[in-house]
């Protein structure tokens, strides 16, 4: 009967062919050799996988960086939020976590459509001016980028409509002066982002200023009735609607007839009484040689000492009942259910102060 089991005379031994010839090895030595070879092979595979993983990670990081740089440099296709109202919460509660900041409100409210509305244009420009003056470092990186995108649209609207040139030039000048001081403190984490990005934005501001300086207002082609064709009383009535003395001066430079009307003392008296209090006027009285008050000179002197009275056709409103910030013609949930809810109009400075807590 043949023996089918392991030979007891040579337990675990086997012949293995090597470079030096055939050698007899035991099972333990064979297992050790196999384990060493498998370990080396596994180690090589692990190193190879690690190299592939590092290459893939570096490729993903470089791709993300290129995509991020492209998004940062591509200001032609910005993303604007179009929310008509937001909830302003100043602290964490059980129902809501976190709080609302000035940058978040600036990002989420629909300022893109507001600059297209003539009723809200001056309001948004004044808000941009206040942010450029003192609140720009407090904005997040996304809010700062959104600020520049909205400002670019404002400048483009002025170039297209050829209106409101002077306030936008003053806004750009104030923003450029503020950035000159903030860029010097880039090492102190005043502004978010690379300094080269802000230098590029400052170059854009200079280009916008040059475009506004070179703007040429086209004369209307219509041959109908003009302002000088109206009766003098109507011309004075129209001039009384102007709330900025610089507009009166510019109007008087059109022709000698309008220049004589803009020197009317009653116009400048009403301007002074509209913007300044009686106490402020009494502190800056100026009398001519004829014993008459120089209302025009007093107006410009008072303008250098005191702020003007602000007037806007439409403003942001704040509901004290549900803490909703919304535009006037927007029905937020509180006013939809309770039209008599407590709401108050917010001037641009009030909007800034709402988030300074």
GROMACS .gro file of C-alpha atoms in nm:
model
  357
    1UNK     CA    1   0.000   0.000   0.000
    2UNK     CA    2   0.160   0.333  -0.098
    3UNK     CA    3   0.231   0.588   0.170
    4UNK     CA    4   0.026   0.905   0.100
    5UNK     CA    5   0.114   1.117   0.403
    6UNK     CA    6   0.421   1.321   0.490
    7UNK     CA    7   0.746   1.126   0.497
    8UNK     CA    8   0.834   1.086   0.864
    9UNK     CA    9   1.194   1.031   0.774
   10UNK     CA   10   1.238   1.387   0.647
   11UNK     CA   11   0.971   1.592   0.821
   12UNK     CA   12   0.915   1.930   0.652
   13UNK     CA   13   1.218   1.910   0.421
   14UNK     CA   14   1.207   1.993   0.051
   15UNK     CA   15   1.448   2.062  -0.234
   16UNK     CA   16   1.465   2.418  -0.364
   17UNK     CA   17   1.651   2.529  -0.680
   18UNK     CA   18   1.887   2.823  -0.627
   19UNK     CA   19   2.163   2.992  -0.827
   20UNK     CA   20   2.418   2.769  -0.658
   21UNK     CA   21   2.216   2.456  -0.724
   22UNK     CA   22   1.956   2.244  -0.542
   23UNK     CA   23   1.937   2.285  -0.168
   24UNK     CA   24   1.737   2.110   0.098
   25UNK     CA   25   1.528   2.347   0.316
   26UNK     CA   26   1.279   2.303   0.592
   27UNK     CA   27   0.920   2.436   0.603
   28UNK     CA   28   1.008   2.699   0.863
   29UNK     CA   29   1.284   2.844   0.644
   30UNK     CA   30   1.048   2.842   0.346
   31UNK     CA   31   0.778   3.022   0.542
   32UNK     CA   32   1.032   3.277   0.661
   33UNK     CA   33   1.151   3.341   0.305
   34UNK     CA   34   0.795   3.374   0.181
   35UNK     CA   35   0.702   3.609   0.465
   36UNK     CA   36   1.007   3.828   0.399
   37UNK     CA   37   0.930   3.845   0.028
   38UNK     CA   38   0.563   3.925   0.092
   39UNK     CA   39   0.656   4.189   0.348
   40UNK     CA   40   0.897   4.357   0.106
   41UNK     CA   41   0.636   4.342  -0.166
   42UNK     CA   42   0.368   4.491   0.062
   43UNK     CA   43   0.605   4.763   0.171
   44UNK     CA   44   0.682   4.853  -0.190
   45UNK     CA   45   0.310   4.866  -0.271
   46UNK     CA   46   0.243   5.087   0.031
   47UNK     CA   47   0.519   5.328  -0.069
   48UNK     CA   48   0.382   5.335  -0.423
   49UNK     CA   49   0.030   5.405  -0.294
   50UNK     CA   50   0.160   5.684  -0.070
   51UNK     CA   51   0.339   5.844  -0.363
   52UNK     CA   52   0.023   5.826  -0.574
   53UNK     CA   53  -0.181   5.971  -0.286
   54UNK     CA   54   0.061   6.261  -0.241
   55UNK     CA   55   0.062   6.327  -0.614
   56UNK     CA   56  -0.318   6.325  -0.627
   57UNK     CA   57  -0.342   6.555  -0.323
   58UNK     CA   58  -0.090   6.798  -0.466
   59UNK     CA   59  -0.274   6.791  -0.799
   60UNK     CA   60  -0.609   6.860  -0.626
   61UNK     CA   61  -0.458   7.142  -0.419
   62UNK     CA   62  -0.299   7.303  -0.723
   63UNK     CA   63  -0.625   7.268  -0.918
   64UNK     CA   64  -0.823   7.424  -0.631
   65UNK     CA   65  -0.570   7.705  -0.603
   66UNK     CA   66  -0.590   7.778  -0.976
   67UNK     CA   67  -0.969   7.776  -0.955
   68UNK     CA   68  -0.965   8.006  -0.652
   69UNK     CA   69  -0.723   8.250  -0.820
   70UNK     CA   70  -0.941   8.248  -1.128
   71UNK     CA   71  -1.249   8.327  -0.920
   72UNK     CA   72  -1.066   8.605  -0.733
   73UNK     CA   73  -0.941   8.764  -1.053
   74UNK     CA   74  -1.266   8.714  -1.244
   75UNK     CA   75  -1.466   9.015  -1.125
   76UNK     CA   76  -1.669   9.032  -1.443
   77UNK     CA   77  -1.905   8.754  -1.334
   78UNK     CA   78  -1.963   8.814  -0.960
   79UNK     CA   79  -2.235   8.646  -0.761
   80UNK     CA   80  -2.488   8.873  -0.593
   81UNK     CA   81  -2.745   8.773  -0.335
   82UNK     CA   82  -3.101   8.883  -0.401
   83UNK     CA   83  -3.266   8.856  -0.060
   84UNK     CA   84  -3.518   9.129   0.009
   85UNK     CA   85  -3.506   9.092   0.387
   86UNK     CA   86  -3.283   8.928   0.649
   87UNK     CA   87  -3.314   8.844   1.016
   88UNK     CA   88  -3.078   9.045   1.236
   89UNK     CA   89  -2.996   8.849   1.552
   90UNK     CA   90  -2.738   8.986   1.793
   91UNK     CA   91  -2.671   8.669   1.988
   92UNK     CA   92  -2.714   8.294   2.003
   93UNK     CA   93  -3.045   8.149   2.117
   94UNK     CA   94  -3.198   7.804   2.133
   95UNK     CA   95  -3.368   7.863   1.801
   96UNK     CA   96  -3.079   8.037   1.621
   97UNK     CA   97  -2.705   7.992   1.645
   98UNK     CA   98  -2.459   8.273   1.583
   99UNK     CA   99  -2.527   8.637   1.499
  100UNK     CA  100  -2.557   8.867   1.198
  101UNK     CA  101  -2.268   9.099   1.109
  102UNK     CA  102  -2.236   9.403   0.886
  103UNK     CA  103  -2.053   9.200   0.622
  104UNK     CA  104  -2.321   8.930   0.622
  105UNK     CA  105  -2.600   9.187   0.587
  106UNK     CA  106  -2.408   9.361   0.308
  107UNK     CA  107  -2.369   9.030   0.124
  108UNK     CA  108  -2.722   8.900   0.163
  109UNK     CA  109  -2.931   9.212   0.096
  110UNK     CA  110  -3.017   9.290  -0.264
  111UNK     CA  111  -2.791   9.592  -0.326
  112UNK     CA  112  -2.736   9.489  -0.688
  113UNK     CA  113  -3.095   9.576  -0.779
  114UNK     CA  114  -3.095   9.876  -0.544
  115UNK     CA  115  -2.834  10.063  -0.748
  116UNK     CA  116  -3.058  10.030  -1.053
  117UNK     CA  117  -3.345  10.199  -0.868
  118UNK     CA  118  -3.323  10.580  -0.877
  119UNK     CA  119  -3.498  10.597  -0.539
  120UNK     CA  120  -3.230  10.389  -0.367
  121UNK     CA  121  -2.920  10.491  -0.561
  122UNK     CA  122  -2.817  10.779  -0.333
  123UNK     CA  123  -2.884  10.563  -0.028
  124UNK     CA  124  -2.649  10.289  -0.149
  125UNK     CA  125  -2.381  10.542  -0.248
  126UNK     CA  126  -2.392  10.699   0.097
  127UNK     CA  127  -2.367  10.353   0.255
  128UNK     CA  128  -2.063  10.270   0.040
  129UNK     CA  129  -1.908  10.598   0.147
  130UNK     CA  130  -1.952  10.526   0.518
  131UNK     CA  131  -1.808  10.175   0.479
  132UNK     CA  132  -1.509  10.310   0.289
  133UNK     CA  133  -1.451  10.569   0.558
  134UNK     CA  134  -1.430  10.344   0.864
  135UNK     CA  135  -1.593  10.002   0.825
  136UNK     CA  136  -1.398   9.838   0.542
  137UNK     CA  137  -1.157   9.643   0.771
  138UNK     CA  138  -1.450   9.496   0.964
  139UNK     CA  139  -1.591   9.325   0.653
  140UNK     CA  140  -1.509   8.966   0.568
  141UNK     CA  141  -1.310   8.876   0.259
  142UNK     CA  142  -1.625   8.787   0.065
  143UNK     CA  143  -1.793   9.111   0.173
  144UNK     CA  144  -1.489   9.317   0.069
  145UNK     CA  145  -1.490   9.152  -0.272
  146UNK     CA  146  -1.865   9.208  -0.302
  147UNK     CA  147  -1.811   9.572  -0.205
  148UNK     CA  148  -1.571   9.623  -0.496
  149UNK     CA  149  -1.806   9.444  -0.738
  150UNK     CA  150  -2.101   9.665  -0.639
  151UNK     CA  151  -1.880   9.974  -0.664
  152UNK     CA  152  -1.782   9.872  -1.017
  153UNK     CA  153  -2.149   9.847  -1.113
  154UNK     CA  154  -2.217  10.188  -0.963
  155UNK     CA  155  -1.937  10.344  -1.169
  156UNK     CA  156  -2.060  10.171  -1.483
  157UNK     CA  157  -2.413  10.301  -1.424
  158UNK     CA  158  -2.284  10.657  -1.385
  159UNK     CA  159  -2.081  10.627  -1.706
  160UNK     CA  160  -2.384  10.497  -1.895
  161UNK     CA  161  -2.640  10.743  -1.754
  162UNK     CA  162  -2.403  11.042  -1.727
  163UNK     CA  163  -2.563  11.138  -1.396
  164UNK     CA  164  -2.444  11.167  -1.034
  165UNK     CA  165  -2.082  11.209  -1.144
  166UNK     CA  166  -1.966  11.429  -0.856
  167UNK     CA  167  -2.076  11.207  -0.561
  168UNK     CA  168  -1.916  10.900  -0.721
  169UNK     CA  169  -1.589  11.087  -0.777
  170UNK     CA  170  -1.592  11.189  -0.411
  171UNK     CA  171  -1.664  10.828  -0.309
  172UNK     CA  172  -1.372  10.695  -0.515
  173UNK     CA  173  -1.138  10.959  -0.376
  174UNK     CA  174  -1.235  10.874  -0.018
  175UNK     CA  175  -1.196  10.501  -0.081
  176UNK     CA  176  -0.853  10.548  -0.240
  177UNK     CA  177  -0.728  10.757   0.051
  178UNK     CA  178  -0.857  10.498   0.299
  179UNK     CA  179  -0.691  10.212   0.111
  180UNK     CA  180  -0.360  10.398   0.098
  181UNK     CA  181  -0.357  10.401   0.477
  182UNK     CA  182  -0.485  10.044   0.517
  183UNK     CA  183  -0.244   9.886   0.268
  184UNK     CA  184   0.048  10.015   0.474
  185UNK     CA  185  -0.079   9.806   0.766
  186UNK     CA  186  -0.123   9.482   0.570
  187UNK     CA  187   0.110   9.302   0.812
  188UNK     CA  188  -0.132   9.381   1.093
  189UNK     CA  189  -0.420   9.186   0.933
  190UNK     CA  190  -0.618   9.501   0.857
  191UNK     CA  191  -0.741   9.387   0.516
  192UNK     CA  192  -0.820   9.034   0.404
  193UNK     CA  193  -0.623   8.897   0.109
  194UNK     CA  194  -0.294   8.942  -0.069
  195UNK     CA  195  -0.149   9.291  -0.091
  196UNK     CA  196  -0.114   9.250  -0.469
  197UNK     CA  197  -0.490   9.202  -0.492
  198UNK     CA  198  -0.553   9.533  -0.315
  199UNK     CA  199  -0.292   9.713  -0.525
  200UNK     CA  200  -0.475   9.586  -0.833
  201UNK     CA  201  -0.804   9.717  -0.690
  202UNK     CA  202  -0.644  10.056  -0.623
  203UNK     CA  203  -0.532  10.066  -0.986
  204UNK     CA  204  -0.893  10.001  -1.089
  205UNK     CA  205  -1.006  10.292  -0.872
  206UNK     CA  206  -0.759  10.523  -1.047
  207UNK     CA  207  -0.888  10.403  -1.385
  208UNK     CA  208  -1.247  10.470  -1.279
  209UNK     CA  209  -1.153  10.820  -1.166
  210UNK     CA  210  -0.989  10.887  -1.500
  211UNK     CA  211  -1.295  10.764  -1.686
  212UNK     CA  212  -1.520  10.992  -1.481
  213UNK     CA  213  -1.287  11.287  -1.542
  214UNK     CA  214  -1.301  11.226  -1.916
  215UNK     CA  215  -1.677  11.184  -1.932
  216UNK     CA  216  -1.849  11.408  -2.183
  217UNK     CA  217  -2.215  11.479  -2.124
  218UNK     CA  218  -2.401  11.481  -2.452
  219UNK     CA  219  -2.639  11.767  -2.517
  220UNK     CA  220  -3.001  11.659  -2.573
  221UNK     CA  221  -3.108  11.643  -2.934
  222UNK     CA  222  -3.466  11.750  -2.867
  223UNK     CA  223  -3.563  12.098  -2.987
  224UNK     CA  224  -3.849  12.146  -2.743
  225UNK     CA  225  -3.885  12.382  -2.451
  226UNK     CA  226  -3.579  12.430  -2.225
  227UNK     CA  227  -3.544  12.563  -1.871
  228UNK     CA  228  -3.470  12.916  -1.986
  229UNK     CA  229  -3.794  12.925  -2.189
  230UNK     CA  230  -4.002  12.896  -1.872
  231UNK     CA  231  -4.118  13.200  -1.673
  232UNK     CA  232  -3.878  13.326  -1.409
  233UNK     CA  233  -4.110  13.225  -1.126
  234UNK     CA  234  -4.116  12.865  -1.249
  235UNK     CA  235  -3.738  12.863  -1.287
  236UNK     CA  236  -3.698  12.977  -0.927
  237UNK     CA  237  -3.952  12.716  -0.816
  238UNK     CA  238  -3.745  12.443  -0.983
  239UNK     CA  239  -3.423  12.573  -0.826
  240UNK     CA  240  -3.584  12.556  -0.483
  241UNK     CA  241  -3.610  12.178  -0.527
  242UNK     CA  242  -3.230  12.146  -0.532
  243UNK     CA  243  -3.085  12.048  -0.194
  244UNK     CA  244  -2.714  12.089  -0.276
  245UNK     CA  245  -2.560  12.432  -0.318
  246UNK     CA  246  -2.300  12.296  -0.558
  247UNK     CA  247  -2.580  12.204  -0.796
  248UNK     CA  248  -2.698  12.564  -0.790
  249UNK     CA  249  -2.347  12.686  -0.868
  250UNK     CA  250  -2.320  12.442  -1.159
  251UNK     CA  251  -2.660  12.548  -1.289
  252UNK     CA  252  -2.556  12.913  -1.278
  253UNK     CA  253  -2.258  12.840  -1.503
  254UNK     CA  254  -2.482  12.729  -1.791
  255UNK     CA  255  -2.575  13.076  -1.908
  256UNK     CA  256  -2.576  13.433  -1.769
  257UNK     CA  257  -2.956  13.434  -1.723
  258UNK     CA  258  -2.948  13.129  -1.496
  259UNK     CA  259  -2.639  13.263  -1.323
  260UNK     CA  260  -2.828  13.575  -1.219
  261UNK     CA  261  -3.119  13.367  -1.083
  262UNK     CA  262  -2.893  13.138  -0.879
  263UNK     CA  263  -2.765  13.442  -0.687
  264UNK     CA  264  -3.107  13.498  -0.536
  265UNK     CA  265  -3.064  13.541  -0.160
  266UNK     CA  266  -3.392  13.362  -0.083
  267UNK     CA  267  -3.265  13.042  -0.247
  268UNK     CA  268  -2.954  13.031  -0.029
  269UNK     CA  269  -3.149  13.126   0.282
  270UNK     CA  270  -3.382  12.830   0.233
  271UNK     CA  271  -3.084  12.601   0.178
  272UNK     CA  272  -2.928  12.714   0.506
  273UNK     CA  273  -3.253  12.671   0.697
  274UNK     CA  274  -3.310  12.328   0.541
  275UNK     CA  275  -2.972  12.177   0.631
  276UNK     CA  276  -2.878  12.357   0.954
  277UNK     CA  277  -3.042  12.457   1.280
  278UNK     CA  278  -3.100  12.813   1.395
  279UNK     CA  279  -2.831  12.775   1.659
  280UNK     CA  280  -2.575  12.665   1.401
  281UNK     CA  281  -2.669  12.954   1.174
  282UNK     CA  282  -2.634  13.211   1.454
  283UNK     CA  283  -2.280  13.089   1.522
  284UNK     CA  284  -2.174  13.152   1.161
  285UNK     CA  285  -2.341  13.483   1.075
  286UNK     CA  286  -2.180  13.680   0.795
  287UNK     CA  287  -2.294  14.037   0.718
  288UNK     CA  288  -2.211  14.231   0.403
  289UNK     CA  289  -2.112  14.597   0.385
  290UNK     CA  290  -2.473  14.682   0.310
  291UNK     CA  291  -2.587  14.521   0.634
  292UNK     CA  292  -2.740  14.212   0.465
  293UNK     CA  293  -2.673  13.852   0.554
  294UNK     CA  294  -2.449  13.671   0.307
  295UNK     CA  295  -2.653  13.352   0.284
  296UNK     CA  296  -2.447  13.199   0.004
  297UNK     CA  297  -2.117  13.243   0.190
  298UNK     CA  298  -2.280  13.127   0.513
  299UNK     CA  299  -2.402  12.810   0.342
  300UNK     CA  300  -2.057  12.699   0.229
  301UNK     CA  301  -1.905  12.797   0.564
  302UNK     CA  302  -2.169  12.596   0.750
  303UNK     CA  303  -2.113  12.304   0.513
  304UNK     CA  304  -1.749  12.286   0.622
  305UNK     CA  305  -1.847  12.281   0.990
  306UNK     CA  306  -2.163  12.070   1.008
  307UNK     CA  307  -2.306  11.774   0.816
  308UNK     CA  308  -2.592  11.820   0.573
  309UNK     CA  309  -2.941  11.694   0.632
  310UNK     CA  310  -2.990  11.361   0.457
  311UNK     CA  311  -3.294  11.295   0.243
  312UNK     CA  312  -3.369  10.971   0.056
  313UNK     CA  313  -3.662  10.858  -0.150
  314UNK     CA  314  -3.637  10.503  -0.017
  315UNK     CA  315  -3.445  10.354   0.275
  316UNK     CA  316  -3.399  10.025   0.456
  317UNK     CA  317  -3.646   9.959   0.737
  318UNK     CA  318  -3.607   9.764   1.058
  319UNK     CA  319  -3.890   9.589   1.238
  320UNK     CA  320  -3.844   9.606   1.614
  321UNK     CA  321  -4.095   9.327   1.667
  322UNK     CA  322  -3.935   9.046   1.466
  323UNK     CA  323  -3.587   9.201   1.404
  324UNK     CA  324  -3.622   9.191   1.026
  325UNK     CA  325  -3.420   9.426   0.803
  326UNK     CA  326  -3.596   9.493   0.474
  327UNK     CA  327  -3.658   9.741   0.195
  328UNK     CA  328  -3.966   9.958   0.221
  329UNK     CA  329  -4.165   9.799  -0.062
  330UNK     CA  330  -4.090   9.442   0.054
  331UNK     CA  331  -4.345   9.255   0.263
  332UNK     CA  332  -4.155   9.054   0.519
  333UNK     CA  333  -4.343   8.791   0.727
  334UNK     CA  334  -4.425   9.026   1.014
  335UNK     CA  335  -4.585   9.303   0.807
  336UNK     CA  336  -4.771   9.047   0.597
  337UNK     CA  337  -4.949   8.915   0.906
  338UNK     CA  338  -4.954   9.236   1.108
  339UNK     CA  339  -4.946   9.555   0.899
  340UNK     CA  340  -4.938   9.771   1.214
  341UNK     CA  341  -4.605   9.626   1.334
  342UNK     CA  342  -4.342   9.866   1.467
  343UNK     CA  343  -4.099   9.959   1.189
  344UNK     CA  344  -3.847  10.239   1.168
  345UNK     CA  345  -3.658  10.389   0.877
  346UNK     CA  346  -3.280  10.350   0.887
  347UNK     CA  347  -3.047  10.611   0.746
  348UNK     CA  348  -2.708  10.481   0.627
  349UNK     CA  349  -2.540  10.568   0.957
  350UNK     CA  350  -2.822  10.395   1.147
  351UNK     CA  351  -2.766  10.088   0.932
  352UNK     CA  352  -2.399  10.084   1.035
  353UNK     CA  353  -2.481  10.141   1.401
  354UNK     CA  354  -2.727   9.852   1.397
  355UNK     CA  355  -2.435   9.607   1.383
  356UNK     CA  356  -2.200   9.786   1.622
  357UNK     CA  357  -2.285   9.588   1.935
   0.00000   0.00000   0.00000
